[in-house]
């Protein structure tokens, strides 16, 4: 049964499958699938191609362990290309690169989570040298005041045309905002929940 309405005759039995990271949206690789490869992929939730060079079914990661766990599988408007959103276990390319296009599979906004972890650590394990720890030591009023100051500074830079200075203030504000959330004991995810909730109500 061809559940996906793919016209395999039109494509000589093989459809290209674009593999995209379900979290970062980076294109990881491209492979080809026949009906059996699609069936196995859907059944095992591990991306399985038909390898034209090996001339057999090939589960990505079968030797390296770097499987691609399927999050979703869709077919394009012409029913002849597959898009699979997946979560990769490790580097996708045999060269060791994150993707087959030699890209780093990371959006820089992911650094926010890393930064939050560092801020949390400075709160829980303060050191004398840490500016972040010194903010926590001064208490909530001081932390909140810093956010206010940085907000004023970004307003001032917004009126000017100096990208470097504006970026510096934008970074200062974001950092102090994260420190304030941590000082209050709240998670950024909770702020996201409020935003997601508002968005859904529209
Ligand atoms: Zn590759």
PDB file of C-alpha atoms and ligand atoms in Angstrom:
ATOM      1  CA  UNK A   1       0.000   0.000   0.000  1.00  0.00           C
ATOM      2  CA  UNK A   2       1.304   3.421  -0.914  1.00  0.00           C
ATOM      3  CA  UNK A   3       0.061   5.495   2.002  1.00  0.00           C
ATOM      4  CA  UNK A   4       1.809   8.638   0.860  1.00  0.00           C
ATOM      5  CA  UNK A   5       0.443   8.744  -2.701  1.00  0.00           C
ATOM      6  CA  UNK A   6       3.905   8.796  -4.172  1.00  0.00           C
ATOM      7  CA  UNK A   7       3.980   8.194  -7.891  1.00  0.00           C
ATOM      8  CA  UNK A   8       6.904   5.781  -7.928  1.00  0.00           C
ATOM      9  CA  UNK A   9       6.563   5.165 -11.646  1.00  0.00           C
ATOM     10  CA  UNK A  10       7.198   8.794 -12.374  1.00  0.00           C
ATOM     11  CA  UNK A  11      10.390   8.723 -10.302  1.00  0.00           C
ATOM     12  CA  UNK A  12      11.716   5.288 -11.371  1.00  0.00           C
ATOM     13  CA  UNK A  13      11.090   3.768  -7.961  1.00  0.00           C
ATOM     14  CA  UNK A  14      13.134   6.218  -5.917  1.00  0.00           C
ATOM     15  CA  UNK A  15      12.170   9.534  -4.360  1.00  0.00           C
ATOM     16  CA  UNK A  16      14.607  12.052  -2.939  1.00  0.00           C
ATOM     17  CA  UNK A  17      14.225  12.618   0.787  1.00  0.00           C
ATOM     18  CA  UNK A  18      15.416  15.865   2.320  1.00  0.00           C
ATOM     19  CA  UNK A  19      16.427  15.397   5.935  1.00  0.00           C
ATOM     20  CA  UNK A  20      15.991  18.464   8.099  1.00  0.00           C
ATOM     21  CA  UNK A  21      16.833  18.835  11.773  1.00  0.00           C
ATOM     22  CA  UNK A  22      13.546  19.021  13.676  1.00  0.00           C
ATOM     23  CA  UNK A  23      14.958  21.543  16.140  1.00  0.00           C
ATOM     24  CA  UNK A  24      17.418  23.740  14.255  1.00  0.00           C
ATOM     25  CA  UNK A  25      15.758  23.479  10.806  1.00  0.00           C
ATOM     26  CA  UNK A  26      19.182  22.919   9.199  1.00  0.00           C
ATOM     27  CA  UNK A  27      19.178  20.681   6.139  1.00  0.00           C
ATOM     28  CA  UNK A  28      21.238  17.676   7.239  1.00  0.00           C
ATOM     29  CA  UNK A  29      21.467  15.537   4.122  1.00  0.00           C
ATOM     30  CA  UNK A  30      19.631  14.190   1.114  1.00  0.00           C
ATOM     31  CA  UNK A  31      19.032  10.546   0.293  1.00  0.00           C
ATOM     32  CA  UNK A  32      16.764   8.379  -1.820  1.00  0.00           C
ATOM     33  CA  UNK A  33      13.953   6.117  -0.728  1.00  0.00           C
ATOM     34  CA  UNK A  34      11.926   3.407  -2.331  1.00  0.00           C
ATOM     35  CA  UNK A  35       8.614   2.199  -0.938  1.00  0.00           C
ATOM     36  CA  UNK A  36      10.307  -0.331   1.323  1.00  0.00           C
ATOM     37  CA  UNK A  37      12.674   2.293   2.741  1.00  0.00           C
ATOM     38  CA  UNK A  38       9.698   4.524   3.527  1.00  0.00           C
ATOM     39  CA  UNK A  39       7.844   1.658   5.200  1.00  0.00           C
ATOM     40  CA  UNK A  40      10.846   0.772   7.358  1.00  0.00           C
ATOM     41  CA  UNK A  41      11.471   4.414   8.193  1.00  0.00           C
ATOM     42  CA  UNK A  42       7.865   4.829   9.367  1.00  0.00           C
ATOM     43  CA  UNK A  43       7.894   1.528  11.228  1.00  0.00           C
ATOM     44  CA  UNK A  44      11.227   1.934  13.038  1.00  0.00           C
ATOM     45  CA  UNK A  45      11.181   5.754  13.237  1.00  0.00           C
ATOM     46  CA  UNK A  46      14.782   5.630  12.040  1.00  0.00           C
ATOM     47  CA  UNK A  47      15.560   7.159   8.659  1.00  0.00           C
ATOM     48  CA  UNK A  48      16.294   4.382   6.175  1.00  0.00           C
ATOM     49  CA  UNK A  49      17.314   5.057   2.587  1.00  0.00           C
ATOM     50  CA  UNK A  50      17.768   2.984  -0.478  1.00  0.00           C
ATOM     51  CA  UNK A  51      21.477   3.406  -1.131  1.00  0.00           C
ATOM     52  CA  UNK A  52      22.195   3.587  -4.843  1.00  0.00           C
ATOM     53  CA  UNK A  53      25.889   2.881  -4.295  1.00  0.00           C
ATOM     54  CA  UNK A  54      25.321  -0.072  -1.933  1.00  0.00           C
ATOM     55  CA  UNK A  55      22.267  -1.121  -3.963  1.00  0.00           C
ATOM     56  CA  UNK A  56      20.390  -2.050  -0.797  1.00  0.00           C
ATOM     57  CA  UNK A  57      18.398  -0.576   2.059  1.00  0.00           C
ATOM     58  CA  UNK A  58      20.591   1.465   4.343  1.00  0.00           C
ATOM     59  CA  UNK A  59      19.574   2.669   7.773  1.00  0.00           C
ATOM     60  CA  UNK A  60      21.465   5.856   8.472  1.00  0.00           C
ATOM     61  CA  UNK A  61      23.589   5.142  11.552  1.00  0.00           C
ATOM     62  CA  UNK A  62      23.579   1.362  11.172  1.00  0.00           C
ATOM     63  CA  UNK A  63      27.378   1.300  11.502  1.00  0.00           C
ATOM     64  CA  UNK A  64      28.166   4.655  13.142  1.00  0.00           C
ATOM     65  CA  UNK A  65      25.266   4.630  15.605  1.00  0.00           C
ATOM     66  CA  UNK A  66      24.394   8.146  14.441  1.00  0.00           C
ATOM     67  CA  UNK A  67      20.763   7.395  13.706  1.00  0.00           C
ATOM     68  CA  UNK A  68      18.253   9.960  12.508  1.00  0.00           C
ATOM     69  CA  UNK A  69      15.133   9.665  14.652  1.00  0.00           C
ATOM     70  CA  UNK A  70      12.047  10.625  12.679  1.00  0.00           C
ATOM     71  CA  UNK A  71       9.892  13.463  14.005  1.00  0.00           C
ATOM     72  CA  UNK A  72       7.703  13.839  10.916  1.00  0.00           C
ATOM     73  CA  UNK A  73       7.510  12.755   7.302  1.00  0.00           C
ATOM     74  CA  UNK A  74       5.677  14.703   4.632  1.00  0.00           C
ATOM     75  CA  UNK A  75       5.421  14.613   0.863  1.00  0.00           C
ATOM     76  CA  UNK A  76       5.643  17.693  -1.318  1.00  0.00           C
ATOM     77  CA  UNK A  77       2.948  19.159  -3.563  1.00  0.00           C
ATOM     78  CA  UNK A  78       3.907  16.961  -6.539  1.00  0.00           C
ATOM     79  CA  UNK A  79       4.113  13.751  -4.495  1.00  0.00           C
ATOM     80  CA  UNK A  80       7.675  13.166  -5.614  1.00  0.00           C
ATOM     81  CA  UNK A  81       9.887  14.534  -2.845  1.00  0.00           C
ATOM     82  CA  UNK A  82       9.883  13.670   0.838  1.00  0.00           C
ATOM     83  CA  UNK A  83      10.716  15.976   3.695  1.00  0.00           C
ATOM     84  CA  UNK A  84      11.717  14.269   6.914  1.00  0.00           C
ATOM     85  CA  UNK A  85      12.216  16.252  10.071  1.00  0.00           C
ATOM     86  CA  UNK A  86      14.510  14.274  12.316  1.00  0.00           C
ATOM     87  CA  UNK A  87      16.575  14.406  15.457  1.00  0.00           C
ATOM     88  CA  UNK A  88      20.144  13.325  14.723  1.00  0.00           C
ATOM     89  CA  UNK A  89      22.006  11.276  17.351  1.00  0.00           C
ATOM     90  CA  UNK A  90      25.393  12.649  16.301  1.00  0.00           C
ATOM     91  CA  UNK A  91      27.194  14.194  13.336  1.00  0.00           C
ATOM     92  CA  UNK A  92      25.320  13.310  10.181  1.00  0.00           C
ATOM     93  CA  UNK A  93      28.081  13.228   7.572  1.00  0.00           C
ATOM     94  CA  UNK A  94      30.618  10.418   7.227  1.00  0.00           C
ATOM     95  CA  UNK A  95      33.303  13.154   7.252  1.00  0.00           C
ATOM     96  CA  UNK A  96      32.330  13.923  10.832  1.00  0.00           C
ATOM     97  CA  UNK A  97      30.631  17.182   9.916  1.00  0.00           C
ATOM     98  CA  UNK A  98      27.278  18.026  11.465  1.00  0.00           C
ATOM     99  CA  UNK A  99      25.625  18.098   8.061  1.00  0.00           C
ATOM    100  CA  UNK A 100      26.511  16.831   4.571  1.00  0.00           C
ATOM    101  CA  UNK A 101      26.808  20.469   3.562  1.00  0.00           C
ATOM    102  CA  UNK A 102      29.598  21.120   6.081  1.00  0.00           C
ATOM    103  CA  UNK A 103      27.421  23.402   8.155  1.00  0.00           C
ATOM    104  CA  UNK A 104      27.364  23.632  11.903  1.00  0.00           C
ATOM    105  CA  UNK A 105      24.017  22.258  13.009  1.00  0.00           C
ATOM    106  CA  UNK A 106      23.359  24.907  15.557  1.00  0.00           C
ATOM    107  CA  UNK A 107      21.396  28.099  15.594  1.00  0.00           C
ATOM    108  CA  UNK A 108      23.246  30.686  17.653  1.00  0.00           C
ATOM    109  CA  UNK A 109      20.103  31.342  19.686  1.00  0.00           C
ATOM    110  CA  UNK A 110      20.762  27.950  21.269  1.00  0.00           C
ATOM    111  CA  UNK A 111      23.560  29.705  23.174  1.00  0.00           C
ATOM    112  CA  UNK A 112      20.854  31.282  25.339  1.00  0.00           C
ATOM    113  CA  UNK A 113      20.322  27.905  27.006  1.00  0.00           C
ATOM    114  CA  UNK A 114      24.048  27.573  27.587  1.00  0.00           C
ATOM    115  CA  UNK A 115      24.189  31.090  29.005  1.00  0.00           C
ATOM    116  CA  UNK A 116      21.244  30.372  31.298  1.00  0.00           C
ATOM    117  CA  UNK A 117      23.038  27.280  32.578  1.00  0.00           C
ATOM    118  CA  UNK A 118      26.152  29.359  33.310  1.00  0.00           C
ATOM    119  CA  UNK A 119      24.065  32.022  35.106  1.00  0.00           C
ATOM    120  CA  UNK A 120      22.343  29.327  37.195  1.00  0.00           C
ATOM    121  CA  UNK A 121      25.728  27.859  38.056  1.00  0.00           C
ATOM    122  CA  UNK A 122      27.056  31.274  39.154  1.00  0.00           C
ATOM    123  CA  UNK A 123      24.057  31.622  41.459  1.00  0.00           C
ATOM    124  CA  UNK A 124      24.489  28.170  42.967  1.00  0.00           C
ATOM    125  CA  UNK A 125      28.299  28.113  43.021  1.00  0.00           C
ATOM    126  CA  UNK A 126      29.380  31.747  43.423  1.00  0.00           C
ATOM    127  CA  UNK A 127      33.015  32.746  43.019  1.00  0.00           C
ATOM    128  CA  UNK A 128      34.669  36.067  43.854  1.00  0.00           C
ATOM    129  CA  UNK A 129      35.719  36.642  40.274  1.00  0.00           C
ATOM    130  CA  UNK A 130      32.267  36.251  38.767  1.00  0.00           C
ATOM    131  CA  UNK A 131      30.358  39.414  37.843  1.00  0.00           C
ATOM    132  CA  UNK A 132      27.168  37.356  37.667  1.00  0.00           C
ATOM    133  CA  UNK A 133      27.703  36.013  41.186  1.00  0.00           C
ATOM    134  CA  UNK A 134      28.305  39.574  42.429  1.00  0.00           C
ATOM    135  CA  UNK A 135      24.931  40.612  40.993  1.00  0.00           C
ATOM    136  CA  UNK A 136      23.136  37.806  42.810  1.00  0.00           C
ATOM    137  CA  UNK A 137      24.971  38.752  46.014  1.00  0.00           C
ATOM    138  CA  UNK A 138      23.641  42.324  45.781  1.00  0.00           C
ATOM    139  CA  UNK A 139      20.074  41.104  45.715  1.00  0.00           C
ATOM    140  CA  UNK A 140      16.960  41.427  43.609  1.00  0.00           C
ATOM    141  CA  UNK A 141      16.673  45.231  43.762  1.00  0.00           C
ATOM    142  CA  UNK A 142      20.132  45.700  42.296  1.00  0.00           C
ATOM    143  CA  UNK A 143      19.540  43.106  39.567  1.00  0.00           C
ATOM    144  CA  UNK A 144      16.226  44.715  38.599  1.00  0.00           C
ATOM    145  CA  UNK A 145      17.832  48.152  38.628  1.00  0.00           C
ATOM    146  CA  UNK A 146      20.545  46.915  36.246  1.00  0.00           C
ATOM    147  CA  UNK A 147      17.860  45.720  33.806  1.00  0.00           C
ATOM    148  CA  UNK A 148      16.311  49.191  33.984  1.00  0.00           C
ATOM    149  CA  UNK A 149      19.670  50.867  33.313  1.00  0.00           C
ATOM    150  CA  UNK A 150      20.453  48.604  30.381  1.00  0.00           C
ATOM    151  CA  UNK A 151      16.966  49.235  28.976  1.00  0.00           C
ATOM    152  CA  UNK A 152      17.611  52.971  29.059  1.00  0.00           C
ATOM    153  CA  UNK A 153      21.019  52.479  27.418  1.00  0.00           C
ATOM    154  CA  UNK A 154      19.556  50.482  24.531  1.00  0.00           C
ATOM    155  CA  UNK A 155      16.945  53.198  24.028  1.00  0.00           C
ATOM    156  CA  UNK A 156      19.737  55.760  23.726  1.00  0.00           C
ATOM    157  CA  UNK A 157      21.671  53.593  21.229  1.00  0.00           C
ATOM    158  CA  UNK A 158      18.495  52.879  19.269  1.00  0.00           C
ATOM    159  CA  UNK A 159      18.279  56.562  18.429  1.00  0.00           C
ATOM    160  CA  UNK A 160      21.833  56.505  17.071  1.00  0.00           C
ATOM    161  CA  UNK A 161      23.222  54.612  14.099  1.00  0.00           C
ATOM    162  CA  UNK A 162      26.152  52.727  15.602  1.00  0.00           C
ATOM    163  CA  UNK A 163      25.528  49.004  15.150  1.00  0.00           C
ATOM    164  CA  UNK A 164      28.431  47.955  17.378  1.00  0.00           C
ATOM    165  CA  UNK A 165      27.274  50.056  20.316  1.00  0.00           C
ATOM    166  CA  UNK A 166      23.647  49.014  19.814  1.00  0.00           C
ATOM    167  CA  UNK A 167      24.627  45.323  19.754  1.00  0.00           C
ATOM    168  CA  UNK A 168      26.635  45.792  22.918  1.00  0.00           C
ATOM    169  CA  UNK A 169      23.619  47.252  24.709  1.00  0.00           C
ATOM    170  CA  UNK A 170      21.303  44.614  23.244  1.00  0.00           C
ATOM    171  CA  UNK A 171      23.609  41.915  24.654  1.00  0.00           C
ATOM    172  CA  UNK A 172      23.835  43.679  28.032  1.00  0.00           C
ATOM    173  CA  UNK A 173      20.055  43.923  28.291  1.00  0.00           C
ATOM    174  CA  UNK A 174      19.492  40.283  27.334  1.00  0.00           C
ATOM    175  CA  UNK A 175      22.135  39.076  29.768  1.00  0.00           C
ATOM    176  CA  UNK A 176      20.799  41.133  32.695  1.00  0.00           C
ATOM    177  CA  UNK A 177      17.235  40.105  31.813  1.00  0.00           C
ATOM    178  CA  UNK A 178      18.305  36.441  32.088  1.00  0.00           C
ATOM    179  CA  UNK A 179      20.002  37.166  35.414  1.00  0.00           C
ATOM    180  CA  UNK A 180      16.787  38.798  36.670  1.00  0.00           C
ATOM    181  CA  UNK A 181      14.714  35.765  35.661  1.00  0.00           C
ATOM    182  CA  UNK A 182      17.178  33.523  37.497  1.00  0.00           C
ATOM    183  CA  UNK A 183      17.168  35.816  40.547  1.00  0.00           C
ATOM    184  CA  UNK A 184      13.371  35.540  40.621  1.00  0.00           C
ATOM    185  CA  UNK A 185      13.663  31.767  40.237  1.00  0.00           C
ATOM    186  CA  UNK A 186      11.797  31.639  36.926  1.00  0.00           C
ATOM    187  CA  UNK A 187      12.689  29.810  33.732  1.00  0.00           C
ATOM    188  CA  UNK A 188      12.832  31.329  30.267  1.00  0.00           C
ATOM    189  CA  UNK A 189      10.522  28.496  29.191  1.00  0.00           C
ATOM    190  CA  UNK A 190       7.836  29.988  31.442  1.00  0.00           C
ATOM    191  CA  UNK A 191       8.122  33.298  29.575  1.00  0.00           C
ATOM    192  CA  UNK A 192       7.892  31.359  26.310  1.00  0.00           C
ATOM    193  CA  UNK A 193       4.717  29.679  27.582  1.00  0.00           C
ATOM    194  CA  UNK A 194       3.144  33.109  28.080  1.00  0.00           C
ATOM    195  CA  UNK A 195       4.145  34.171  24.570  1.00  0.00           C
ATOM    196  CA  UNK A 196       2.982  30.910  22.981  1.00  0.00           C
ATOM    197  CA  UNK A 197      -0.288  31.166  24.860  1.00  0.00           C
ATOM    198  CA  UNK A 198      -0.862  34.740  23.668  1.00  0.00           C
ATOM    199  CA  UNK A 199      -0.013  33.755  20.116  1.00  0.00           C
ATOM    200  CA  UNK A 200      -2.528  30.894  20.168  1.00  0.00           C
ATOM    201  CA  UNK A 201      -5.333  33.116  21.447  1.00  0.00           C
ATOM    202  CA  UNK A 202      -5.135  35.340  18.386  1.00  0.00           C
TER     203      UNK A 202
HETATM  204 ZN1  LIG B   1      27.835  13.450   4.092  1.00  0.00          ZN
END
